Coordinates of C-alpha atoms in Angstrom, one line a residue:
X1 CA -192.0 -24.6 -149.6
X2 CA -188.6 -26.3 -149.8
X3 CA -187.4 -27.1 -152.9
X4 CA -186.0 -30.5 -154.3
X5 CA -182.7 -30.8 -154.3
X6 CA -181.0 -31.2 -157.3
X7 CA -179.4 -34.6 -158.0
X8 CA -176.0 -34.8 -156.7
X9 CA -173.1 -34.9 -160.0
X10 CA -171.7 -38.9 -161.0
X11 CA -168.7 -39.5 -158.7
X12 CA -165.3 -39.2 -160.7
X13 CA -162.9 -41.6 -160.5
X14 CA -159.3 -42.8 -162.5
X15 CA -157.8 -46.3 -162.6
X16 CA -154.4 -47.2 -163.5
X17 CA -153.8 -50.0 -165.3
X18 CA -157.2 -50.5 -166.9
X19 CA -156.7 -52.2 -170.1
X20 CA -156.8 -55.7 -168.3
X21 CA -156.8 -57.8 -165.0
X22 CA -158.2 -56.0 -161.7
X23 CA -158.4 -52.8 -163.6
X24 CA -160.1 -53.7 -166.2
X25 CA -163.0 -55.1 -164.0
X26 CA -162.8 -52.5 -161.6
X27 CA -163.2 -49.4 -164.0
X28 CA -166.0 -51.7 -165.8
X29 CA -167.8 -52.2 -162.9
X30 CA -167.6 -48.4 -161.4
X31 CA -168.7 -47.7 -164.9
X32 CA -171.7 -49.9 -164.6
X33 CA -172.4 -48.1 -161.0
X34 CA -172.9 -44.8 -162.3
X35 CA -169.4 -43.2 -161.9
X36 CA -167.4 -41.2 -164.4
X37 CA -164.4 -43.5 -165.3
X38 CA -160.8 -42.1 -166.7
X39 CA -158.9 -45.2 -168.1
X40 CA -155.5 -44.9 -167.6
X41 CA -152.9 -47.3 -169.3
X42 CA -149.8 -47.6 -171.4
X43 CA -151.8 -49.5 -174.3
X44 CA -154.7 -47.4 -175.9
X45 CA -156.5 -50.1 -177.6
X46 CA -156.9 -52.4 -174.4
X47 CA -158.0 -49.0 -173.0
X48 CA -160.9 -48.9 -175.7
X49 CA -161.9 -52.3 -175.0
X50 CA -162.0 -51.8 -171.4
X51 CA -164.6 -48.4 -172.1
X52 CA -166.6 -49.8 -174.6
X53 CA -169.0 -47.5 -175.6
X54 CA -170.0 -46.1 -172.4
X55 CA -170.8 -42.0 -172.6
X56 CA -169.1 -41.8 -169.0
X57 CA -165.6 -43.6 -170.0
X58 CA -162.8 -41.5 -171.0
X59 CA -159.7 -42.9 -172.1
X60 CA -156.4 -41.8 -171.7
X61 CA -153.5 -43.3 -172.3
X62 CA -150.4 -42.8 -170.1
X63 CA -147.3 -44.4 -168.6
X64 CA -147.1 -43.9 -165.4
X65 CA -143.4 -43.5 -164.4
X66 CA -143.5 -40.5 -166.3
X67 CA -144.3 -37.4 -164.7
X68 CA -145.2 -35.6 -167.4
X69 CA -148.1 -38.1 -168.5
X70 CA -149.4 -38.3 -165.5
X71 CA -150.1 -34.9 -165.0
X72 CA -151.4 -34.9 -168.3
X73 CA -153.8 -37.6 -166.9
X74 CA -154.8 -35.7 -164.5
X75 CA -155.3 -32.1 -166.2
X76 CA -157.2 -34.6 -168.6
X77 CA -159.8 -35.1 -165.9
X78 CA -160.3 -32.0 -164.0
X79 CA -160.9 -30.6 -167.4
X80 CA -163.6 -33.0 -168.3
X81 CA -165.1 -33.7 -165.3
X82 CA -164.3 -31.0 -162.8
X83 CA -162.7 -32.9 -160.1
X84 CA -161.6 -36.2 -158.7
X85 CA -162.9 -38.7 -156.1
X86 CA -161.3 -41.6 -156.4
X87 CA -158.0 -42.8 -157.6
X88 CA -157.6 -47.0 -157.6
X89 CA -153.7 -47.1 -157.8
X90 CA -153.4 -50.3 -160.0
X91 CA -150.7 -50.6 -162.5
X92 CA -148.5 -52.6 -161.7
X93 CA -145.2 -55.7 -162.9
X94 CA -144.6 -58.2 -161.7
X95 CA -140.8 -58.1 -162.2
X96 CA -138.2 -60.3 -162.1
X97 CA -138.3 -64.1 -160.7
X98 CA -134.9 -64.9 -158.6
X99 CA -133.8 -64.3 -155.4
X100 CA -131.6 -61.2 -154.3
X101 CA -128.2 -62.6 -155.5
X102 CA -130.3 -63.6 -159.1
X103 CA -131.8 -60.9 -160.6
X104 CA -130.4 -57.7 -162.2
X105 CA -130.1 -54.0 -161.1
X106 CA -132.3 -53.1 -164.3
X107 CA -134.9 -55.5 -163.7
X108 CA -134.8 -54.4 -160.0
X109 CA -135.3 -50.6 -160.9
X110 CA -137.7 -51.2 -163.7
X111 CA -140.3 -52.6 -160.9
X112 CA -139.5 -49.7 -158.6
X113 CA -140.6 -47.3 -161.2
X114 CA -144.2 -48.9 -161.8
X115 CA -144.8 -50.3 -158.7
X116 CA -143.5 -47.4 -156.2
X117 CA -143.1 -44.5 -158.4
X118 CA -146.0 -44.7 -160.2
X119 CA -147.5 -44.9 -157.8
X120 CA -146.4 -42.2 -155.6
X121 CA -147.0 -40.3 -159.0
X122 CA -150.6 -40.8 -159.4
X123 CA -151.4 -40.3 -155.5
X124 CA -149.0 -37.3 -155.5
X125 CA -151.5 -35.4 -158.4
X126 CA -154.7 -37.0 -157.0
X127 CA -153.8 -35.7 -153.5
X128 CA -153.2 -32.0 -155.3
X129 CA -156.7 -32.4 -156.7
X130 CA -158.9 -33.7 -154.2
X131 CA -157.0 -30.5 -151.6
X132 CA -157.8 -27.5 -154.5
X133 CA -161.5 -28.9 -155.4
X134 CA -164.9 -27.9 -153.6
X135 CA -166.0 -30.0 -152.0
X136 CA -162.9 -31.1 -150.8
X137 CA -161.5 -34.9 -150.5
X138 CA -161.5 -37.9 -152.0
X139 CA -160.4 -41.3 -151.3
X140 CA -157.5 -42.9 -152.6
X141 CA -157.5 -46.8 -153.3
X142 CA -153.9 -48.7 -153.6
X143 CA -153.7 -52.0 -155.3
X144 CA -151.1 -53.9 -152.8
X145 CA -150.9 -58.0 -152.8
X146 CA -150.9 -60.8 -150.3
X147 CA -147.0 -60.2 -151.2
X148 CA -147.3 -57.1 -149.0
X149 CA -147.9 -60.0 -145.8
X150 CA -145.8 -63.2 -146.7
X151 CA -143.7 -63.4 -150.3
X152 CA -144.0 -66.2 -152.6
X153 CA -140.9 -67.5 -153.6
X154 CA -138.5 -65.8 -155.9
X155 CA -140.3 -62.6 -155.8
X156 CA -138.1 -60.1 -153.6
X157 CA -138.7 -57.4 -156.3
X158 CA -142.1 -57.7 -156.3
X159 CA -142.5 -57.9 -152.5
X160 CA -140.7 -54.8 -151.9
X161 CA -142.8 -53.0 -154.0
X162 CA -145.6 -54.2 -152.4
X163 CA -144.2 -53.4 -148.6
X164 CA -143.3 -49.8 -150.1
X165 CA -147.1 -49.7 -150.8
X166 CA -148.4 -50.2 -147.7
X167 CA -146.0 -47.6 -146.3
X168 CA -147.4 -45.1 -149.2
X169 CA -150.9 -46.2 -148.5
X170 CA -150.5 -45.2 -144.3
X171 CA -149.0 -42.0 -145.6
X172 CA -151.5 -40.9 -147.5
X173 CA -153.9 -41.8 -144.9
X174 CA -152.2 -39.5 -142.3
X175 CA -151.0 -36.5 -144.2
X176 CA -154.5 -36.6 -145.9
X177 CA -156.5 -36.6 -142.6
X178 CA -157.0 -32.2 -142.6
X179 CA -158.4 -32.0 -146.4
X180 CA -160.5 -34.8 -146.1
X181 CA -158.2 -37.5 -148.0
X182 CA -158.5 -41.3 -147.2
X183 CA -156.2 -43.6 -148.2
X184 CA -156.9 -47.6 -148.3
X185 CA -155.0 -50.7 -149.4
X186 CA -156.7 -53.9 -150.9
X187 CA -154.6 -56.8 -150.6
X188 CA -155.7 -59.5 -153.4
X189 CA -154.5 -62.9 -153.3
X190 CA -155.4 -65.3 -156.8
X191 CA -157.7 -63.5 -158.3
X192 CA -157.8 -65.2 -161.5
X193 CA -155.9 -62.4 -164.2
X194 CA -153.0 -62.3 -166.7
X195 CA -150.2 -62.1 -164.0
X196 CA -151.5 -65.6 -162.6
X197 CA -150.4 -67.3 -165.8
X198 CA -147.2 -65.4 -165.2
X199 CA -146.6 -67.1 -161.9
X200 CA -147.8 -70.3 -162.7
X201 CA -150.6 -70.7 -159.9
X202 CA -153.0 -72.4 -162.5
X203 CA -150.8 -75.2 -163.4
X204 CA -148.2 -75.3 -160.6
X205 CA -146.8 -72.1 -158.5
X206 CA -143.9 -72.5 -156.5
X207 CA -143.9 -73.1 -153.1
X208 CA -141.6 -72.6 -150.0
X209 CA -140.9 -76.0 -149.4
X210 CA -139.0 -75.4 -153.6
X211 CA -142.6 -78.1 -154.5
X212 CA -145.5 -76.6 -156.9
X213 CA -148.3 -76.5 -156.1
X214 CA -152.3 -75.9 -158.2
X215 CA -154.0 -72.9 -156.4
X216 CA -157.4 -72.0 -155.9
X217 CA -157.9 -68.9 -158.0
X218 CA -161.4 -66.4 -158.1
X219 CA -163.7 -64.7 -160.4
X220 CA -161.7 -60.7 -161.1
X221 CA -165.4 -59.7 -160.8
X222 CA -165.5 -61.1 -157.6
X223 CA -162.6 -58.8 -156.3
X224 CA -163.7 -55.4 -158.2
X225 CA -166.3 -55.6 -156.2
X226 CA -164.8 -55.5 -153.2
X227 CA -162.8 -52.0 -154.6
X228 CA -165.7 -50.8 -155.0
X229 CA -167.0 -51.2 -151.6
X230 CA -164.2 -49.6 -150.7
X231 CA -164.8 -46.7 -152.9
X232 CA -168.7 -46.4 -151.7
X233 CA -167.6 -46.2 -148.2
X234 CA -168.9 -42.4 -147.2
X235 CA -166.6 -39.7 -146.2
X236 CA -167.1 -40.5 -142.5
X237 CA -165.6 -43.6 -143.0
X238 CA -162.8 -45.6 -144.6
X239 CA -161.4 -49.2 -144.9
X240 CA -157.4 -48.8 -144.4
X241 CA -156.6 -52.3 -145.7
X242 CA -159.1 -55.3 -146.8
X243 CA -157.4 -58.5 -147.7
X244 CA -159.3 -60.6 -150.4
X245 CA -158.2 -64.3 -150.9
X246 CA -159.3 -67.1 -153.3
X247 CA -160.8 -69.9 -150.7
X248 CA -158.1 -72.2 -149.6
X249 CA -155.3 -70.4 -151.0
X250 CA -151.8 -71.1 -149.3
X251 CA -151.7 -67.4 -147.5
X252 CA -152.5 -68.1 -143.8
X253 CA -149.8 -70.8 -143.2
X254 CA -148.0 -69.9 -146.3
X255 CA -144.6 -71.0 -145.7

């Protein structure tokens, strides 16, 4: 007589950047969907906020241009949990506003380092993971930006950085085919966070034409969801890049 199978372990997953915005709602809402949720962040107590008091949250704080702290991160987790199946690469700056000839070498650098560094940091010790654990794989899930299609204005740090991801993300993708790696990019366009306020789309954001102009913004719910589709897809299948708008946002036709 066959026996039951035992019921298969929670899914593991780390997200950058959780103590607000997208990764506060995403690591809430994998939470709340039965996964095992390491918290990652520079501030602790948005990190607590963002857990809660749920048993499968654990919080670590970390900076992630340092490489020391991120494999802290990770040791962290495989300690705890075993193993890793997901990584949403989310922290992120915005960085300077001002054209190339405008803004600082500083400022410029300082972006790089969350942005691209980071994240090439957190994939580089995910990927190390998911190739050592049994089973092996995982799927890794980059936070890009409409930015990474058509700039906005006065953003040229930013929208390198958000460029640079997509070239990390199709890396990933390839060099992670033979361990059973996936790599996807979610491109999010006024979803309605922190680093909207920042840019002014609520009460005026800038447009090509050098007008402002009110946007359309949506629910942060509404596009955790959508990371988490991505991170349910089953091993046989993965979505390389999913672009997520607010309705009638100046993207198609931008310019």
């Amino acid at each position: 007589m066959n026996q039951p199978r035992p019921p298969a372990a929670p899914r593991v997953a780390v997200v950058t950047g959780a103590g607000s915005g997208i990764g506060r709602a995403v690591a809430r809402l994998m939470l709340a969907a039965g996964y095992r949720v390491s918290l990652a962040g520079r501030r602790e107590a948005q990190l607590l906020e963002t857990a809660g008091d749920h048993p499968d949250a654990l919080v670590v704080p970390c900076d992630v241009t340092e490489s020391d702290d991120v494999e802290r991160l990770f040791d962290v987790v495989r300690e705890r949990w075993g193993r890793v199946d997901v990584l949403f690469n989310n922290a992120g700056v915005f960085g300077p506003a001002g054209d190339v000839g405008e803004i600082g070498r500083d400022e410029w650098e300082a972006t790089l380092r969350v942005n691209v560094t980071g994240s090439m940091l957190c994939a580089a010790e995910a990927v190390r993971t998911m190739k050592a654990q049994v089973p092996q794989g995982g799927r890794i899930i980059n936070n890009g930006s409409i930015s990474a299609h058509s700039p906005r204005p006065r953003s040229v740090a930013y929208t390198v950085t958000k460029h640079a991801m997509t070239g990390l993300t199709k890396s990933i993708e390839l060099d992670g085919r033979e361990f059973g790696i996936t790599c996807g990019q979610i491109d999010i366009g006024n979803t309605r966070t922190e680093i909207m306020d920042t840019i002014g789309v609520g009460s005026g954001a800038l447009q090509a034409d050098g007008s402002r102009r009110v946007e359309p913004m949506f629910p942060v719910e509404d596009a955790a969801r959508a990371v988490l589709m991505m991170a349910d897809m089953p091993a046989s299948a993965s979505i390389g890049s999913l672009v997520v708008t607010a309705a009638g946002m100046p993207f198609v036709g931008r310019g």
